[in-house]
PDB file of C-alpha atoms in Angstrom:
ATOM      1  CA  MET A 722       0.000   0.000   0.000  1.00 35.00           C
ATOM      2  CA  GLY A 723       1.121   3.509  -0.656  1.00 30.00           C
ATOM      3  CA  ASP A 724       4.014   4.957  -2.559  1.00 29.00           C
ATOM      4  CA  GLY A 725       7.468   6.323  -2.025  1.00 30.00           C
ATOM      5  CA  SER A 726      10.020   5.283   0.545  1.00 29.00           C
ATOM      6  CA  GLY A 727      13.513   5.723   1.799  1.00 32.00           C
ATOM      7  CA  ASN A 728      14.208   8.829  -0.251  1.00 33.00           C
ATOM      8  CA  THR A 729      16.802  11.359   0.871  1.00 32.00           C
ATOM      9  CA  LYS A 730      15.049  14.256   2.585  1.00 32.00           C
ATOM     10  CA  THR A 731      15.062  17.510   0.721  1.00 34.00           C
ATOM     11  CA  ASP A 732      15.653  20.836   2.490  1.00 35.00           C
ATOM     12  CA  MET A 733      11.944  21.482   2.120  1.00 34.00           C
ATOM     13  CA  GLN A 734      11.042  18.161   3.781  1.00 35.00           C
ATOM     14  CA  LEU A 735      13.448  18.779   6.652  1.00 33.00           C
ATOM     15  CA  SER A 736      12.068  22.263   7.173  1.00 35.00           C
ATOM     16  CA  CYS A 737       8.514  20.973   7.081  1.00 38.00           C
ATOM     17  CA  GLN A 738       9.286  18.169   9.554  1.00 38.00           C
ATOM     18  CA  SER A 739      10.979  20.576  11.968  1.00 36.00           C
ATOM     19  CA  ALA A 740       8.063  22.990  11.832  1.00 36.00           C
ATOM     20  CA  CYS A 741       5.520  20.218  12.308  1.00 41.00           C
ATOM     21  CA  GLU A 742       7.039  18.153  15.081  1.00 40.00           C
ATOM     22  CA  ASN A 743       5.179  19.937  17.858  1.00 40.00           C
ATOM     23  CA  GLU A 744       1.926  19.866  15.909  1.00 47.00           C
ATOM     24  CA  PHE A 745       1.461  16.307  14.660  1.00 45.00           C
ATOM     25  CA  TYR A 746       4.616  14.235  14.889  1.00 42.00           C
ATOM     26  CA  GLY A 747       4.774  10.945  16.820  1.00 41.00           C
ATOM     27  CA  ASN A 748       2.490   8.578  18.720  1.00 42.00           C
ATOM     28  CA  GLU A 749       1.809  10.530  21.915  1.00 41.00           C
ATOM     29  CA  VAL A 750      -1.778  11.589  21.295  1.00 47.00           C
ATOM     30  CA  GLU A 751      -4.644  10.681  19.029  1.00 70.00           C
ATOM     31  CA  GLY A 752      -5.359  13.591  16.741  1.00 80.00           C
ATOM     32  CA  ASN A 753      -3.852  17.043  16.360  1.00 91.00           C
ATOM     33  CA  LYS A 754      -4.911  20.533  15.283  1.00 94.00           C
ATOM     34  CA  TYR A 755      -6.155  19.158  11.947  1.00 96.00           C
ATOM     35  CA  PHE A 756      -8.251  16.191  13.086  1.00 96.00           C
ATOM     36  CA  THR A 757      -9.811  14.482  16.081  1.00 94.00           C
ATOM     37  CA  VAL A 758     -10.351  10.777  16.635  1.00 93.00           C
ATOM     38  CA  GLN A 759     -13.939   9.893  17.443  1.00 91.00           C
ATOM     39  CA  TRP A 760     -15.973   6.754  18.072  1.00 89.00           C
ATOM     40  CA  PHE A 761     -18.448   6.328  15.206  1.00 85.00           C
ATOM     41  CA  SER A 762     -20.326   3.097  15.884  1.00 81.00           C
ATOM     42  CA  GLU A 763     -19.896  -0.594  16.651  1.00 75.00           C
ATOM     43  CA  TRP A 764     -19.817  -1.239  12.899  1.00 74.00           C
ATOM     44  CA  GLU A 765     -17.403   1.542  11.929  1.00 76.00           C
ATOM     45  CA  GLY A 766     -15.310   1.740  15.085  1.00 82.00           C
ATOM     46  CA  TYR A 767     -13.144   4.849  15.423  1.00 88.00           C
ATOM     47  CA  GLY A 768     -12.654   7.427  12.703  1.00 93.00           C
ATOM     48  CA  CYS A 769     -11.112  10.833  12.087  1.00 95.00           C
ATOM     49  CA  ILE A 770     -12.957  14.147  11.713  1.00 96.00           C
ATOM     50  CA  ALA A 771     -11.494  17.379  10.361  1.00 97.00           C
ATOM     51  CA  SER A 772     -11.133  19.963  13.165  1.00 96.00           C
ATOM     52  CA  GLN A 773     -10.959  22.903  10.752  1.00 97.00           C
ATOM     53  CA  ASP A 774     -11.163  23.769   7.060  1.00 98.00           C
ATOM     54  CA  ILE A 775      -8.043  22.332   5.397  1.00 98.00           C
ATOM     55  CA  ASP A 776      -6.647  23.224   1.991  1.00 98.00           C
ATOM     56  CA  GLN A 777      -5.724  20.633  -0.609  1.00 97.00           C
ATOM     57  CA  HIS A 778      -2.148  19.282  -0.391  1.00 96.00           C
ATOM     58  CA  THR A 779      -1.784  20.109   3.319  1.00 97.00           C
ATOM     59  CA  LEU A 780       0.505  17.812   5.308  1.00 97.00           C
ATOM     60  CA  ILE A 781      -1.655  16.868   8.307  1.00 97.00           C
ATOM     61  CA  HIS A 782       0.198  14.087  10.092  1.00 97.00           C
ATOM     62  CA  VAL A 783       3.632  12.450  10.320  1.00 96.00           C
ATOM     63  CA  GLU A 784       4.076   9.290  12.361  1.00 96.00           C
ATOM     64  CA  PHE A 785       6.767   6.747  13.221  1.00 96.00           C
ATOM     65  CA  PRO A 786       5.519   3.138  13.490  1.00 96.00           C
ATOM     66  CA  LEU A 787       4.712   1.467  16.770  1.00 96.00           C
ATOM     67  CA  LEU A 788       5.868  -1.823  15.216  1.00 97.00           C
ATOM     68  CA  ARG A 789       7.898  -2.307  12.052  1.00 96.00           C
ATOM     69  CA  GLY A 790       9.948  -4.591   9.835  1.00 96.00           C
ATOM     70  CA  GLN A 791      11.468  -7.560  11.639  1.00 96.00           C
ATOM     71  CA  GLN A 792       9.342  -6.984  14.736  1.00 97.00           C
ATOM     72  CA  ILE A 793       6.236  -7.660  12.643  1.00 97.00           C
ATOM     73  CA  SER A 794       7.800 -10.473  10.589  1.00 97.00           C
ATOM     74  CA  ILE A 795       8.812 -12.360  13.741  1.00 97.00           C
ATOM     75  CA  ALA A 796       5.386 -11.902  15.343  1.00 98.00           C
ATOM     76  CA  LEU A 797       3.580 -13.232  12.251  1.00 97.00           C
ATOM     77  CA  LYS A 798       5.986 -16.168  11.888  1.00 97.00           C
ATOM     78  CA  ARG A 799       5.597 -17.213  15.522  1.00 98.00           C
ATOM     79  CA  HIS A 800       1.813 -17.005  15.243  1.00 97.00           C
ATOM     80  CA  THR A 801       1.847 -19.161  12.102  1.00 96.00           C
ATOM     81  CA  ASN A 802       4.229 -21.821  13.438  1.00 97.00           C
ATOM     82  CA  GLY A 803       2.436 -22.084  16.785  1.00 96.00           C
ATOM     83  CA  GLN A 804       5.085 -20.530  19.030  1.00 97.00           C
ATOM     84  CA  HIS A 805       2.642 -17.826  20.079  1.00 97.00           C
ATOM     85  CA  THR A 806      -0.713 -19.378  20.939  1.00 96.00           C
ATOM     86  CA  SER A 807      -2.285 -16.774  23.225  1.00 96.00           C
ATOM     87  CA  LYS A 808      -2.619 -13.082  23.954  1.00 96.00           C
ATOM     88  CA  GLN A 809      -0.220 -13.614  26.861  1.00 96.00           C
ATOM     89  CA  ASP A 810       2.438 -14.888  24.429  1.00 97.00           C
ATOM     90  CA  ASP A 811       1.888 -11.838  22.227  1.00 98.00           C
ATOM     91  CA  ILE A 812       2.197  -9.413  25.130  1.00 97.00           C
ATOM     92  CA  LYS A 813       5.331 -11.075  26.479  1.00 97.00           C
ATOM     93  CA  TYR A 814       6.929 -10.754  23.036  1.00 98.00           C
ATOM     94  CA  LEU A 815       6.000  -7.064  22.791  1.00 98.00           C
ATOM     95  CA  GLN A 816       7.410  -6.359  26.249  1.00 97.00           C
ATOM     96  CA  THR A 817      10.611  -8.387  26.176  1.00 97.00           C
ATOM     97  CA  GLU A 818      11.660  -8.261  22.515  1.00 97.00           C
ATOM     98  CA  CYS A 819      10.047  -5.075  21.204  1.00 97.00           C
ATOM     99  CA  GLY A 820      10.522  -2.987  24.354  1.00 96.00           C
ATOM    100  CA  MET A 821       6.929  -1.768  24.418  1.00 96.00           C
ATOM    101  CA  THR A 822       5.443  -0.251  27.559  1.00 96.00           C
ATOM    102  CA  ASP A 823       2.145  -1.331  29.089  1.00 96.00           C
ATOM    103  CA  GLY A 824       0.650   1.916  27.797  1.00 94.00           C
ATOM    104  CA  ASP A 825       1.820   1.200  24.242  1.00 94.00           C
ATOM    105  CA  ILE A 826       0.403  -2.311  24.408  1.00 96.00           C
ATOM    106  CA  GLU A 827      -2.934  -1.061  25.730  1.00 94.00           C
ATOM    107  CA  GLN A 828      -3.201   1.375  22.824  1.00 93.00           C
ATOM    108  CA  LEU A 829      -2.159  -1.308  20.344  1.00 95.00           C
ATOM    109  CA  TRP A 830      -4.854  -3.627  21.655  1.00 94.00           C
ATOM    110  CA  SER A 831      -7.492  -0.944  21.117  1.00 91.00           C
ATOM    111  CA  LEU A 832      -7.007  -1.328  17.346  1.00 92.00           C
ATOM    112  CA  HIS A 833      -9.282  -3.462  15.184  1.00 90.00           C
ATOM    113  CA  ASP A 834      -8.769  -7.201  14.681  1.00 93.00           C
ATOM    114  CA  GLN A 835     -10.626  -8.279  11.545  1.00 89.00           C
ATOM    115  CA  TYR A 836     -10.587 -11.936  12.536  1.00 90.00           C
ATOM    116  CA  THR A 837     -12.743 -11.646  15.653  1.00 89.00           C
ATOM    117  CA  SER A 838     -15.569  -9.520  17.025  1.00 80.00           C
ATOM    118  CA  ASN A 839     -14.799 -10.693  20.569  1.00 85.00           C
ATOM    119  CA  LEU A 840     -12.518  -8.192  22.298  1.00 81.00           C
ATOM    120  CA  ASN A 841     -11.142 -10.938  24.548  1.00 87.00           C
ATOM    121  CA  GLU A 842     -10.026 -12.996  21.546  1.00 93.00           C
ATOM    122  CA  LYS A 843      -7.925 -10.324  19.834  1.00 95.00           C
ATOM    123  CA  ARG A 844      -4.455 -11.429  18.777  1.00 97.00           C
ATOM    124  CA  LEU A 845      -1.385  -9.527  17.656  1.00 97.00           C
ATOM    125  CA  GLN A 846      -1.488 -11.235  14.255  1.00 97.00           C
ATOM    126  CA  GLY A 847      -5.047 -10.033  13.641  1.00 95.00           C
ATOM    127  CA  ILE A 848      -4.227  -6.473  14.707  1.00 96.00           C
ATOM    128  CA  ILE A 849      -1.189  -6.419  12.417  1.00 96.00           C
ATOM    129  CA  MET A 850      -3.029  -7.803   9.394  1.00 93.00           C
ATOM    130  CA  SER A 851      -5.920  -5.387   9.946  1.00 92.00           C
ATOM    131  CA  ASN A 852      -3.891  -2.199  10.402  1.00 94.00           C
ATOM    132  CA  SER A 853      -0.376  -2.453   8.976  1.00 94.00           C
ATOM    133  CA  PHE A 854       0.946  -0.931   5.763  1.00 93.00           C
ATOM    134  CA  GLU A 855       3.374  -2.415   3.264  1.00 90.00           C
ATOM    135  CA  ASP A 856       5.912  -0.300   1.397  1.00 85.00           C
ATOM    136  CA  GLU A 857       6.490  -1.824  -2.024  1.00 78.00           C
ATOM    137  CA  GLU A 858       9.608   0.272  -2.552  1.00 77.00           C
ATOM    138  CA  ASN A 859      11.182  -1.019   0.656  1.00 78.00           C
ATOM    139  CA  ASN A 860      10.855  -4.782   0.125  1.00 81.00           C
ATOM    140  CA  TYR A 861       7.195  -4.738   1.204  1.00 85.00           C
ATOM    141  CA  GLN A 862       8.222  -4.420   4.839  1.00 91.00           C
ATOM    142  CA  ARG A 863       5.229  -3.944   7.099  1.00 95.00           C
ATOM    143  CA  ARG A 864       4.789  -1.094   9.546  1.00 96.00           C
ATOM    144  CA  LEU A 865       1.951  -0.368  11.993  1.00 97.00           C
ATOM    145  CA  TYR A 866       0.999   3.189  13.001  1.00 96.00           C
ATOM    146  CA  LEU A 867      -1.245   3.845  15.993  1.00 94.00           C
ATOM    147  CA  ASN A 868      -2.891   7.129  14.983  1.00 93.00           C
ATOM    148  CA  THR A 869      -2.935   6.466  11.244  1.00 95.00           C
ATOM    149  CA  SER A 870      -4.835   3.246  11.948  1.00 94.00           C
ATOM    150  CA  ARG A 871      -7.755   5.390  13.148  1.00 94.00           C
ATOM    151  CA  PHE A 872      -8.429   6.645   9.611  1.00 95.00           C
ATOM    152  CA  ASN A 873     -11.189   4.691   7.890  1.00 93.00           C
ATOM    153  CA  HIS A 874     -11.207   3.533   4.285  1.00 93.00           C
ATOM    154  CA  SER A 875     -12.880   5.125   1.275  1.00 93.00           C
ATOM    155  CA  CYS A 876     -12.721   4.269  -2.423  1.00 93.00           C
ATOM    156  CA  ALA A 877     -12.866   8.050  -2.945  1.00 92.00           C
ATOM    157  CA  PRO A 878     -10.359   9.127  -0.258  1.00 94.00           C
ATOM    158  CA  ASN A 879      -9.680  12.718   0.742  1.00 96.00           C
ATOM    159  CA  ILE A 880      -6.381  11.735   2.409  1.00 96.00           C
ATOM    160  CA  GLY A 881      -3.307  10.381   0.632  1.00 95.00           C
ATOM    161  CA  PHE A 882      -0.065   9.087   2.083  1.00 94.00           C
ATOM    162  CA  ASN A 883       3.539   8.340   1.281  1.00 93.00           C
ATOM    163  CA  PHE A 884       6.530   7.036   3.175  1.00 94.00           C
ATOM    164  CA  ASP A 885       9.704   8.825   4.237  1.00 93.00           C
ATOM    165  CA  ASP A 886      11.919   6.010   5.477  1.00 92.00           C
ATOM    166  CA  TRP A 887       9.797   4.466   8.284  1.00 95.00           C
ATOM    167  CA  ASN A 888       7.620   7.554   8.749  1.00 96.00           C
ATOM    168  CA  ILE A 889       4.212   7.808   7.127  1.00 96.00           C
ATOM    169  CA  ARG A 890       3.098  11.239   5.903  1.00 96.00           C
ATOM    170  CA  LEU A 891      -0.597  12.004   5.469  1.00 97.00           C
ATOM    171  CA  TYR A 892      -1.802  14.847   3.264  1.00 97.00           C
ATOM    172  CA  THR A 893      -5.105  16.118   1.914  1.00 97.00           C
ATOM    173  CA  THR A 894      -5.963  15.279  -1.696  1.00 96.00           C
ATOM    174  CA  ARG A 895      -8.669  17.966  -1.898  1.00 96.00           C
ATOM    175  CA  ASP A 896     -10.056  20.827   0.188  1.00 98.00           C
ATOM    176  CA  ILE A 897     -11.750  19.489   3.335  1.00 98.00           C
ATOM    177  CA  LYS A 898     -14.367  21.246   5.436  1.00 97.00           C
ATOM    178  CA  ALA A 899     -14.427  21.205   9.239  1.00 97.00           C
ATOM    179  CA  GLY A 900     -16.565  18.303  10.415  1.00 96.00           C
ATOM    180  CA  GLU A 901     -15.899  16.110   7.374  1.00 96.00           C
ATOM    181  CA  THR A 902     -14.827  12.515   7.852  1.00 96.00           C
ATOM    182  CA  MET A 903     -11.242  12.008   6.724  1.00 97.00           C
ATOM    183  CA  CYS A 904     -10.491   8.739   4.934  1.00 96.00           C
ATOM    184  CA  LEU A 905      -7.544   7.170   3.188  1.00 94.00           C
ATOM    185  CA  PHE A 906      -7.414   3.979   1.089  1.00 91.00           C
ATOM    186  CA  TYR A 907      -6.457   0.538   2.382  1.00 89.00           C
ATOM    187  CA  SER A 908      -5.434  -0.789  -1.032  1.00 83.00           C
ATOM    188  CA  ASP A 909      -4.652   0.807  -4.379  1.00 78.00           C
ATOM    189  CA  VAL A 910      -7.075  -1.699  -5.913  1.00 77.00           C
ATOM    190  CA  ILE A 911      -9.598   1.143  -5.532  1.00 78.00           C
ATOM    191  CA  TYR A 912      -8.081   3.071  -8.434  1.00 81.00           C
ATOM    192  CA  HIS A 913      -8.312   0.358 -11.070  1.00 84.00           C
ATOM    193  CA  PHE A 914     -11.344  -1.824 -10.371  1.00 89.00           C
ATOM    194  CA  PRO A 915     -15.141  -1.411 -10.515  1.00 91.00           C
ATOM    195  CA  GLN A 916     -17.400  -1.380  -7.492  1.00 92.00           C
ATOM    196  CA  GLU A 917     -18.208  -5.095  -7.510  1.00 92.00           C
ATOM    197  CA  LYS A 918     -14.561  -6.186  -7.607  1.00 91.00           C
ATOM    198  CA  ARG A 919     -13.583  -3.620  -4.949  1.00 92.00           C
ATOM    199  CA  GLN A 920     -16.303  -4.964  -2.668  1.00 91.00           C
ATOM    200  CA  GLN A 921     -15.113  -8.529  -3.219  1.00 91.00           C
ATOM    201  CA  TYR A 922     -11.482  -7.632  -2.577  1.00 89.00           C
ATOM    202  CA  LEU A 923     -12.076  -5.570   0.558  1.00 89.00           C
ATOM    203  CA  TYR A 924     -14.330  -8.189   2.133  1.00 89.00           C
ATOM    204  CA  GLY A 925     -12.127 -11.080   1.074  1.00 88.00           C
ATOM    205  CA  HIS A 926      -8.881  -9.526   2.334  1.00 86.00           C
ATOM    206  CA  MET A 927     -10.008  -7.189   5.117  1.00 84.00           C
ATOM    207  CA  LYS A 928     -13.368  -8.583   6.196  1.00 85.00           C
ATOM    208  CA  PHE A 929     -15.524  -5.473   5.779  1.00 86.00           C
ATOM    209  CA  ASN A 930     -18.210  -4.317   3.391  1.00 87.00           C
ATOM    210  CA  CYS A 931     -17.282  -0.893   2.044  1.00 90.00           C
ATOM    211  CA  ALA A 932     -20.125   1.634   2.249  1.00 89.00           C
ATOM    212  CA  CYS A 933     -18.217   4.706   1.028  1.00 90.00           C
ATOM    213  CA  SER A 934     -19.686   7.332  -1.301  1.00 90.00           C
ATOM    214  CA  ALA A 935     -18.039   5.734  -4.333  1.00 91.00           C
ATOM    215  CA  CYS A 936     -19.595   2.333  -3.635  1.00 92.00           C
ATOM    216  CA  PHE A 937     -22.969   3.687  -2.510  1.00 91.00           C
ATOM    217  CA  PRO A 938     -23.545   7.230  -3.841  1.00 91.00           C
ATOM    218  CA  CYS A 939     -25.726   9.404  -1.618  1.00 88.00           C
ATOM    219  CA  THR A 940     -28.880   9.687  -3.691  1.00 87.00           C
ATOM    220  CA  GLU A 941     -32.425   8.395  -3.264  1.00 88.00           C
ATOM    221  CA  ASP A 942     -32.809   7.826  -7.016  1.00 91.00           C
ATOM    222  CA  PRO A 943     -31.795   4.236  -7.922  1.00 90.00           C
ATOM    223  CA  ALA A 944     -31.267   5.144 -11.579  1.00 93.00           C
ATOM    224  CA  ARG A 945     -29.057   8.076 -10.632  1.00 92.00           C
ATOM    225  CA  ARG A 946     -27.060   5.906  -8.224  1.00 91.00           C
ATOM    226  CA  LYS A 947     -26.530   3.279 -10.921  1.00 91.00           C
ATOM    227  CA  GLU A 948     -25.349   5.915 -13.407  1.00 94.00           C
ATOM    228  CA  ILE A 949     -22.874   7.435 -10.923  1.00 92.00           C
ATOM    229  CA  ILE A 950     -21.393   3.997 -10.242  1.00 92.00           C
ATOM    230  CA  ARG A 951     -21.234   3.221 -13.980  1.00 92.00           C
ATOM    231  CA  LYS A 952     -19.278   6.408 -14.694  1.00 91.00           C
ATOM    232  CA  SER A 953     -16.975   5.801 -11.741  1.00 91.00           C
ATOM    233  CA  ASP A 954     -16.301   2.233 -12.879  1.00 88.00           C
ATOM    234  CA  LYS A 955     -15.573   3.438 -16.415  1.00 90.00           C
ATOM    235  CA  ASN A 956     -13.063   6.029 -15.147  1.00 88.00           C
ATOM    236  CA  ARG A 957     -11.288   3.463 -12.970  1.00 87.00           C
ATOM    237  CA  THR A 958     -11.063   0.995 -15.849  1.00 86.00           C
ATOM    238  CA  ARG A 959      -9.505   3.739 -17.942  1.00 87.00           C
ATOM    239  CA  LEU A 960      -6.994   4.492 -15.177  1.00 83.00           C
ATOM    240  CA  LYS A 961      -6.039   0.817 -15.152  1.00 81.00           C
ATOM    241  CA  GLU A 962      -5.448   0.914 -18.918  1.00 83.00           C
ATOM    242  CA  ILE A 963      -3.298   4.044 -18.583  1.00 83.00           C
ATOM    243  CA  ALA A 964      -1.258   2.459 -15.775  1.00 78.00           C
ATOM    244  CA  ARG A 965      -0.640  -0.628 -17.884  1.00 80.00           C
ATOM    245  CA  GLU A 966       0.408   1.469 -20.864  1.00 81.00           C
ATOM    246  CA  LEU A 967       2.791   3.559 -18.754  1.00 80.00           C
ATOM    247  CA  SER A 968       4.268   0.409 -17.244  1.00 75.00           C
ATOM    248  CA  ARG A 969       4.809  -1.043 -20.722  1.00 78.00           C
ATOM    249  CA  ARG A 970       6.514   2.124 -21.946  1.00 78.00           C
ATOM    250  CA  VAL A 971       8.996   2.397 -19.097  1.00 71.00           C
ATOM    251  CA  LYS A 972      10.186  -1.195 -19.414  1.00 62.00           C
ATOM    252  CA  PRO A 973      13.753  -1.418 -20.847  1.00 59.00           C
TER     253      PRO A 973
END
C-alpha cells in the first residue's frame, strides 16, 4: 500500500518536519490541530474528523511506526508456526523483545482485529493484518501506526499518504471542510477496479463491506445511483489501462 520510501530528505522536507514536530509528529496523542479521533459506531469503530477547514495538499500528520519490519515479521511467523498461541504470548513478546510499555500495548490492543468480534479474543497477528501498511519500494516491509490506523477507508479518499523512510506522511488530496470525515485507502485496488470487484477484494482480504460514497452514492434515485457507479467504474477501468500502458513504456 502507498508509494514512495527511503528517499533522501530535501531541504523542504526537513524544514517541514521541523516545523511540524510539535503539531502532529509521533504517537503521543490521538489527533492534532487538523483532526480528532472519534468513536463512530460498533460497525465503523473509530474514525477521524477534520477539526478545521483544510486546503488541498496540506501535510496533516507524520508518524513513526509502533511496530515495524522484523518486529512484525517475527510476530507473524511465531503465530503461524504455533510458538505464540495466546494473547499472553503476544504481550510477552512485545514487552521483552520489542521494548513496548504497558501503555503502548494497551493502545495497540485498542485497534481493530478483523478476525474476531470478541474483544477478549484479539491477537497480535489479527491487529497487524488489519492495520499495517506495506511499502512496495522497501521490500514490502510492514509497519503499523497507531494514529494512522484510526483513519477509515474510502474508495474516494480525501487523504493520501507516502513514506519517508519508516515515517508515514498524510496529506489532503482535496479541500476538506471542518466536520468532514477524513479517509484514506487501504489498497490501491480502488483506483483500477469497478465497485463489484472492490467490494469482493475488501471483504475477502479485510473482512468489511465498504459503504463509502463511491460504492454507494448518496442519492435516493436508484437510476441516478446506478449511473454514478457506472461512470466511476468506467473512469477506474480507464486508469487501469493508462497504468498498464505507462508500465509497458517504461520497461527497458
